[in-house]
PDB file of C-alpha atoms in Angstrom:
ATOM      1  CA  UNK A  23     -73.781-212.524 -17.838  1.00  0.00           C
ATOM      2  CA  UNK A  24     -76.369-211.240 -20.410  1.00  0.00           C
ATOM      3  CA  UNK A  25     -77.844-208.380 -21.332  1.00  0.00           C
ATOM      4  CA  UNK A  26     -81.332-206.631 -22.754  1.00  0.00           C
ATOM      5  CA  UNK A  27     -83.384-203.909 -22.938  1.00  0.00           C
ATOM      6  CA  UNK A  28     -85.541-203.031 -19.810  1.00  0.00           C
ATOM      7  CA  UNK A  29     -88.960-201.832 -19.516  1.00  0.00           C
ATOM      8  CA  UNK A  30     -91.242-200.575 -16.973  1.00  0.00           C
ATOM      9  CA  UNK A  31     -92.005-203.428 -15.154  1.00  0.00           C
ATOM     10  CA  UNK A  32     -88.269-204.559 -15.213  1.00  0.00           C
ATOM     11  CA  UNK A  33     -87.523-201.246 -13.325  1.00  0.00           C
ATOM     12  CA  UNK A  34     -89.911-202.152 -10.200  1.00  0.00           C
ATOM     13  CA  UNK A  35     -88.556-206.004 -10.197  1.00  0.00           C
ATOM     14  CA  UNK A  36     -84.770-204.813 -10.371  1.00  0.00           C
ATOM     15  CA  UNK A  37     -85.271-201.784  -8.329  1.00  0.00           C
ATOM     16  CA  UNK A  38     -83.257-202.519  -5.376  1.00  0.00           C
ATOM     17  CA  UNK A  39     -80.294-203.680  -7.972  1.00  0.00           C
ATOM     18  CA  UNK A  40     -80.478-200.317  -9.394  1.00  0.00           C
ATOM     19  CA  UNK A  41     -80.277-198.543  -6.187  1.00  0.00           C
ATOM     20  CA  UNK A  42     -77.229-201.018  -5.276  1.00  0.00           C
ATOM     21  CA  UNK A  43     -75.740-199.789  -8.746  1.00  0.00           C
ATOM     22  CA  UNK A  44     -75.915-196.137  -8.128  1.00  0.00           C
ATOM     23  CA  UNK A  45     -74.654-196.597  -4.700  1.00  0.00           C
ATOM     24  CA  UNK A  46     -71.495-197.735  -5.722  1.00  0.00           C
ATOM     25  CA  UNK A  47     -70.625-195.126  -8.099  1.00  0.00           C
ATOM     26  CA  UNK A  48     -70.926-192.139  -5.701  1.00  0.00           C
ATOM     27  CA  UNK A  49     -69.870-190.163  -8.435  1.00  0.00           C
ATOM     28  CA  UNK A  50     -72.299-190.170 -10.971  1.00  0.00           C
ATOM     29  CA  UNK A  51     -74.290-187.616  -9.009  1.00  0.00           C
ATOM     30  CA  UNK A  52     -72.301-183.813  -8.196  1.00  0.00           C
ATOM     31  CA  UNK A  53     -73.429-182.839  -4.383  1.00  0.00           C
ATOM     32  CA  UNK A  54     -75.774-180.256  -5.947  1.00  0.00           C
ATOM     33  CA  UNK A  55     -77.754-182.814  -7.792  1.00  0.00           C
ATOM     34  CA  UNK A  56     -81.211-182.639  -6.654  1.00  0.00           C
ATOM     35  CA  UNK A  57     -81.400-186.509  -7.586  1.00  0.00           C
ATOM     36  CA  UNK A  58     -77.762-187.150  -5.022  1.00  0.00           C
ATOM     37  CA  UNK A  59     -79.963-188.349  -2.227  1.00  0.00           C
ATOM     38  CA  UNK A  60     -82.150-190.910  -4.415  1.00  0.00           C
ATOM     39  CA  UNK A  61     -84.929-192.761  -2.358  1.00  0.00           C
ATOM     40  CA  UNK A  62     -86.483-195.251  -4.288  1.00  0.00           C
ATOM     41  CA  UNK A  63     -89.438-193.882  -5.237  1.00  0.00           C
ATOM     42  CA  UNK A  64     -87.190-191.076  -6.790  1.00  0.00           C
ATOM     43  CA  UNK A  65     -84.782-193.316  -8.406  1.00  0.00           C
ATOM     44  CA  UNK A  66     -87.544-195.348  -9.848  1.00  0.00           C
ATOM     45  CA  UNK A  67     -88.920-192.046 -11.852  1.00  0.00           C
ATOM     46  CA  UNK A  68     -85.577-191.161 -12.770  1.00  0.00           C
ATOM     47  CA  UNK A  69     -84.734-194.525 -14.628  1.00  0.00           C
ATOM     48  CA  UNK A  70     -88.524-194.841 -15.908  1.00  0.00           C
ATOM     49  CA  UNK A  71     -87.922-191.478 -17.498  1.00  0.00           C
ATOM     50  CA  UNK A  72     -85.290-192.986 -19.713  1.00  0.00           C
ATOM     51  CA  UNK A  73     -87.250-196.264 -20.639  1.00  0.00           C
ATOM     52  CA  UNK A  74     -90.262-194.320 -22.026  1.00  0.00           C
ATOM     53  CA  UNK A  75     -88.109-191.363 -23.532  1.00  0.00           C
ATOM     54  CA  UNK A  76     -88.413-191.640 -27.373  1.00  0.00           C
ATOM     55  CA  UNK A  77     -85.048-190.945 -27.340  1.00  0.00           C
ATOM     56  CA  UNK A  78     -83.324-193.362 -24.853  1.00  0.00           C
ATOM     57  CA  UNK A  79     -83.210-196.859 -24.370  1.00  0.00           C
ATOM     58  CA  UNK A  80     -81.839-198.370 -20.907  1.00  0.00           C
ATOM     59  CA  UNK A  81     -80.235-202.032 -21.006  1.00  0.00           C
ATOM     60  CA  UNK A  82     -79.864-203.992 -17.953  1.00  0.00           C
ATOM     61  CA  UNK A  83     -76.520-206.669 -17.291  1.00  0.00           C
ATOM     62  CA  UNK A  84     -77.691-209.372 -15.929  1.00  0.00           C
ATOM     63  CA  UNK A  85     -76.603-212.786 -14.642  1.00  0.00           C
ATOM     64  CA  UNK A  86     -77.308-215.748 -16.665  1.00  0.00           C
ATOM     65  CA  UNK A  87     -80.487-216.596 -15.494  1.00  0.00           C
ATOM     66  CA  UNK A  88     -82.052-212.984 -14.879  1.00  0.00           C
ATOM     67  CA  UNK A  89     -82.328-213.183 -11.569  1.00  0.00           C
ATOM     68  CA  UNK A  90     -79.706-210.186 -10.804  1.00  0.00           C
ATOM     69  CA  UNK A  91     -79.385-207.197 -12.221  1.00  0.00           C
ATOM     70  CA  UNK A  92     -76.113-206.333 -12.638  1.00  0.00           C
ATOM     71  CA  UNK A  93     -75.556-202.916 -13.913  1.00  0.00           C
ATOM     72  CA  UNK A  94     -77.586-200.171 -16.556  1.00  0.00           C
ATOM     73  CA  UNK A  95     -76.380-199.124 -19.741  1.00  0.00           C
ATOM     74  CA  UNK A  96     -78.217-195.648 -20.884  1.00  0.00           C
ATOM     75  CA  UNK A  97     -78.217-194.917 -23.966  1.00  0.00           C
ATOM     76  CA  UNK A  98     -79.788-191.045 -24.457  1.00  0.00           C
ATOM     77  CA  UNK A  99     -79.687-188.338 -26.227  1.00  0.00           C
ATOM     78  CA  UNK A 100     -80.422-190.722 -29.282  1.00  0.00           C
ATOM     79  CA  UNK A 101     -80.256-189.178 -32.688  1.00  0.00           C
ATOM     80  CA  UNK A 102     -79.791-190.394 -36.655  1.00  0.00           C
ATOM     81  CA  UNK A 103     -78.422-188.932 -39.159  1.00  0.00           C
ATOM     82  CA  UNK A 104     -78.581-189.872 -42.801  1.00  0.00           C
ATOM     83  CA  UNK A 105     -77.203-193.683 -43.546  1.00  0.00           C
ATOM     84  CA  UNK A 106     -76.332-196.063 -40.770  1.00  0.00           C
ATOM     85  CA  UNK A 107     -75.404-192.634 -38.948  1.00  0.00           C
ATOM     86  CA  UNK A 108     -76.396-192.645 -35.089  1.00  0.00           C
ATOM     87  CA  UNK A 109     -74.978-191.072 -31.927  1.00  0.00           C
ATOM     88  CA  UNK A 110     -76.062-191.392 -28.128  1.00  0.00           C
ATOM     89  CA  UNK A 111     -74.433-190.266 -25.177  1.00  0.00           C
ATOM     90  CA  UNK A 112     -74.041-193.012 -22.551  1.00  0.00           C
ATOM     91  CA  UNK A 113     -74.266-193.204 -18.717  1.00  0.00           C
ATOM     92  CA  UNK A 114     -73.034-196.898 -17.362  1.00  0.00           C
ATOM     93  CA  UNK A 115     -73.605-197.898 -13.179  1.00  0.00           C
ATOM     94  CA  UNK A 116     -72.182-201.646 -12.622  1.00  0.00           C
ATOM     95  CA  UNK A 117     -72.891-202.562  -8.984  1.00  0.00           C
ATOM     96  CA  UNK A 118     -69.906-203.249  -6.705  1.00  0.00           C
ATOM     97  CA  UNK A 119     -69.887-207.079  -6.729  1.00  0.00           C
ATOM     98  CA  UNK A 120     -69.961-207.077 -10.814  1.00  0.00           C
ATOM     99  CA  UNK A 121     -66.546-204.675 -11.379  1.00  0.00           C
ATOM    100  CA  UNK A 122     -63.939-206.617 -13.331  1.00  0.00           C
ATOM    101  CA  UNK A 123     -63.191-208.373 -16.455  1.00  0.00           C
ATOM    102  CA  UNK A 124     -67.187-210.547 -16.574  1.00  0.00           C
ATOM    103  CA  UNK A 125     -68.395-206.975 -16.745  1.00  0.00           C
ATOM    104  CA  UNK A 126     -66.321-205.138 -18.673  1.00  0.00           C
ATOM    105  CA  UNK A 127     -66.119-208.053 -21.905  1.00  0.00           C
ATOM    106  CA  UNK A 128     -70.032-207.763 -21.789  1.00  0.00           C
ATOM    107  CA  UNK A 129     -69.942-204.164 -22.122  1.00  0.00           C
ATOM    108  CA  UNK A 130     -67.615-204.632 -24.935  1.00  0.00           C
ATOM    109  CA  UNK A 131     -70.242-206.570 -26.573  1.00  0.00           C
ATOM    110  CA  UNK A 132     -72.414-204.387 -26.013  1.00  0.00           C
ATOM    111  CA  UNK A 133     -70.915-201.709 -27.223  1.00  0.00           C
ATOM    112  CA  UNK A 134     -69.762-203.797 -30.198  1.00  0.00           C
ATOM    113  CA  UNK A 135     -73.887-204.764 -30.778  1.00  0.00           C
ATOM    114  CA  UNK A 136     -75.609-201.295 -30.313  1.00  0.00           C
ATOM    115  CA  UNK A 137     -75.325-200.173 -33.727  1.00  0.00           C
ATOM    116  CA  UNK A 138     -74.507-196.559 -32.753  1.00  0.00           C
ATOM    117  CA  UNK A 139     -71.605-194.737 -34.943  1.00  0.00           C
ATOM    118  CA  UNK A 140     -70.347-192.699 -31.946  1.00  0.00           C
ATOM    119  CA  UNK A 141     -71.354-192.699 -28.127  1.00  0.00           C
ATOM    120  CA  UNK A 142     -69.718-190.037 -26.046  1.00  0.00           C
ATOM    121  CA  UNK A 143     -69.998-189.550 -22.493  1.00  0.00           C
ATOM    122  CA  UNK A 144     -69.142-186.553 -19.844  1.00  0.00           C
ATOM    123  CA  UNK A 145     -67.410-187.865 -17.108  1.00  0.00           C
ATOM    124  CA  UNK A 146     -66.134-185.788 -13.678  1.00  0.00           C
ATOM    125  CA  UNK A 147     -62.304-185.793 -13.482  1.00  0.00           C
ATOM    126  CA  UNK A 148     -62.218-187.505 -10.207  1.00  0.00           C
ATOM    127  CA  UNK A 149     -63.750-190.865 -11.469  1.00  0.00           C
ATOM    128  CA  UNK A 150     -60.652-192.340 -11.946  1.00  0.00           C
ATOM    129  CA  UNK A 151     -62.591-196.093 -12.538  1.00  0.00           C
ATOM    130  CA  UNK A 152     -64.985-195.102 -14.843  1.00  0.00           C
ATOM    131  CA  UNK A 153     -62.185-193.103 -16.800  1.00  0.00           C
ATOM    132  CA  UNK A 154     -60.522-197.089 -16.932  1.00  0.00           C
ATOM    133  CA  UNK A 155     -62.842-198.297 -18.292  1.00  0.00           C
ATOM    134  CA  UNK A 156     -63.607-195.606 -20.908  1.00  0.00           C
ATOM    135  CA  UNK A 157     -60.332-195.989 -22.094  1.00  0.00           C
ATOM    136  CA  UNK A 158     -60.075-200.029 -22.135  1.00  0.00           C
ATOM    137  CA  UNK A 159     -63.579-199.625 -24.172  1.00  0.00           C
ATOM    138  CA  UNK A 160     -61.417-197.852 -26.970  1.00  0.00           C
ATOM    139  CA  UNK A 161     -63.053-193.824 -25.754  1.00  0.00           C
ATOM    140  CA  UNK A 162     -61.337-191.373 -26.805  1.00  0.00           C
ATOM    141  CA  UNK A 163     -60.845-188.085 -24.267  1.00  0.00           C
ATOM    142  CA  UNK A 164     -61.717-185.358 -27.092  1.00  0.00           C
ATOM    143  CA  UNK A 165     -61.949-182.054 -24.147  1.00  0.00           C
ATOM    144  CA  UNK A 166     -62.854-181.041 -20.795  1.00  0.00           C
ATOM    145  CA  UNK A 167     -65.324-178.560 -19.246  1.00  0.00           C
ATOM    146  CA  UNK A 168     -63.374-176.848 -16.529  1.00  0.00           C
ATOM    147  CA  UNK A 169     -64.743-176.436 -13.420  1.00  0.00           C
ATOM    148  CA  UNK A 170     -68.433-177.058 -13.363  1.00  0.00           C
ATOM    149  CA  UNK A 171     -69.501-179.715 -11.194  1.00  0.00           C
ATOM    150  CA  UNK A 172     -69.311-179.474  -7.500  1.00  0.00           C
ATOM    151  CA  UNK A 173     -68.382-182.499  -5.428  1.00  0.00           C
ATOM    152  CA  UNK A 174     -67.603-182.744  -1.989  1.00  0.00           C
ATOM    153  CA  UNK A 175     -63.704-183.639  -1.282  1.00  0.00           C
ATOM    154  CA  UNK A 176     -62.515-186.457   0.926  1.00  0.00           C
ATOM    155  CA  UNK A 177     -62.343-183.770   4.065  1.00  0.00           C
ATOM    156  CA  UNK A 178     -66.096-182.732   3.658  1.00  0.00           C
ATOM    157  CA  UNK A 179     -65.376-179.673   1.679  1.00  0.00           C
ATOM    158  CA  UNK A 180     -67.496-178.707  -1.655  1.00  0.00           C
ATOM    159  CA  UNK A 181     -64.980-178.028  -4.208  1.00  0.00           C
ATOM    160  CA  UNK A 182     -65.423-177.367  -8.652  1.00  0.00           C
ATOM    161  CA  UNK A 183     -63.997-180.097 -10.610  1.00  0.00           C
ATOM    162  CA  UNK A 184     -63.553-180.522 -14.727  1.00  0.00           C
ATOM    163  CA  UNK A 185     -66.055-182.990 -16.033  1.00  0.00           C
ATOM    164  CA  UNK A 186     -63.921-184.715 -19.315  1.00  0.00           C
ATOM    165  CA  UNK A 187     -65.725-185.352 -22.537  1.00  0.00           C
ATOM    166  CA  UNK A 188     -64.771-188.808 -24.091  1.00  0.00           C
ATOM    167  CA  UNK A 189     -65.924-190.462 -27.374  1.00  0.00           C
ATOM    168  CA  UNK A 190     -66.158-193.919 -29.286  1.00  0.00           C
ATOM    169  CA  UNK A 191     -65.845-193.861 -32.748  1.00  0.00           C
ATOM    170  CA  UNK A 192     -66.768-196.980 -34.591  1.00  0.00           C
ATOM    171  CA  UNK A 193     -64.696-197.226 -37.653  1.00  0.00           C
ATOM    172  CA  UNK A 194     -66.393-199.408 -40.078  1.00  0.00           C
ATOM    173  CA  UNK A 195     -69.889-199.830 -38.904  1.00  0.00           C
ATOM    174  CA  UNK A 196     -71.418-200.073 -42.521  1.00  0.00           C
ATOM    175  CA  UNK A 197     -68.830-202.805 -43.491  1.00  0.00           C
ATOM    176  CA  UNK A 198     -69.965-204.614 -40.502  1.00  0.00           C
ATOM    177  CA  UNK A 199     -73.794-204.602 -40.879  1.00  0.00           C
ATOM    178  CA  UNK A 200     -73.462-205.724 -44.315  1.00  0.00           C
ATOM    179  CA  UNK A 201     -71.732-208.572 -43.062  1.00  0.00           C
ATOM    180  CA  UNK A 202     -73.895-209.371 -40.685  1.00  0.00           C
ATOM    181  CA  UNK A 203     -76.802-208.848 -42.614  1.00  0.00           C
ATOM    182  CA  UNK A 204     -79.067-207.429 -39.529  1.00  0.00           C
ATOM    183  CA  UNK A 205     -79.000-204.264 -37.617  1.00  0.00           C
ATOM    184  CA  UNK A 206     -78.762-204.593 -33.772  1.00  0.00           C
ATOM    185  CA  UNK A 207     -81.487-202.610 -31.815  1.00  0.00           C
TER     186      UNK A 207
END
């Protein structure tokens, strides 16, 4: 599998992989979300918005010869600070048939390659895989917002849960570009 940034036109090619990618993570959307029941004309402008924010970039996962799209990486929320200092909160939605350890060593180069200092995430309490993988990728939980995002229960029945704040700290960032000589991105 490989990876790179998408653009417009890689959003209308790869549109039914992102739909397929947000359907199996049910819950990356609360039941009040006006975006829960995405059609694709919908999901399209909702992913689009991120590629041509000036403060986002969306990577795809692909296979090796581009042909599948495998999952998104969002980074958003992108900001700078003085240095080699950047931050961006990050949303991740790996289709079904990609879960496992293919996936999750690419996302750990990726995450290794993005040159960001710190990506944090908000995640609902319930998401017990994408929790996993948080912690596998070295996240940190750092708090919790109790209560705010309403999700519908295995019996049908609307109910709060705590959405979990988790972090990634990279430690020596500056050591590593100046071995590398190049900055990512």
């Amino acid at each position: 599998m490989q990876y790179r940034n998408l653009n417009r036109d890689d959003v209308k090619i790869y549109l039914n992989d992102i739909i397929s990618c947000y359907n199996s993570n049910r819950f990356i959307l609360d039941s009040q979300s006006s975006l829960n029941f995405l059609n694709p004309e919908n999901l399209y402008e909702f992913i689009l918005g991120f590629v041509e924010a000036e403060d986002s970039i969306v990577v795809g996962l692909f296979d090796d010869n581009f042909q599948f799209l495998y999952g998104l990486v969002i980074f958003d929320s992108i900001r700078f600070g003085q240095g080699i200092k950047a931050t961006a909160e990050v949303h991740i939605a790996v289709d079904r048939t990609a879960f496992g350890k293919i996936t999750f060593h690419l996302l750990e180069e990726l995450q290794r390659d993005c040159g960001f200092t710190t990506l944090f995430c908000h995640v609902p309490s319930i998401a017990n895989r994408a929790i996993a993988l948080l912690k596998k990728l070295n996240f940190k939980k750092t708090g919790y917002i109790p209560n705010c995002l309403p999700y519908k229960n295995l019996k049908g029945e609307e109910d709060l849960y705590d959405v979990q704040i988790w972090v990634y700290n990279r430690p020596n960032i500056i050591d590593e570009l100046l071995e590398d000589e190049e900055i990512p991105f």
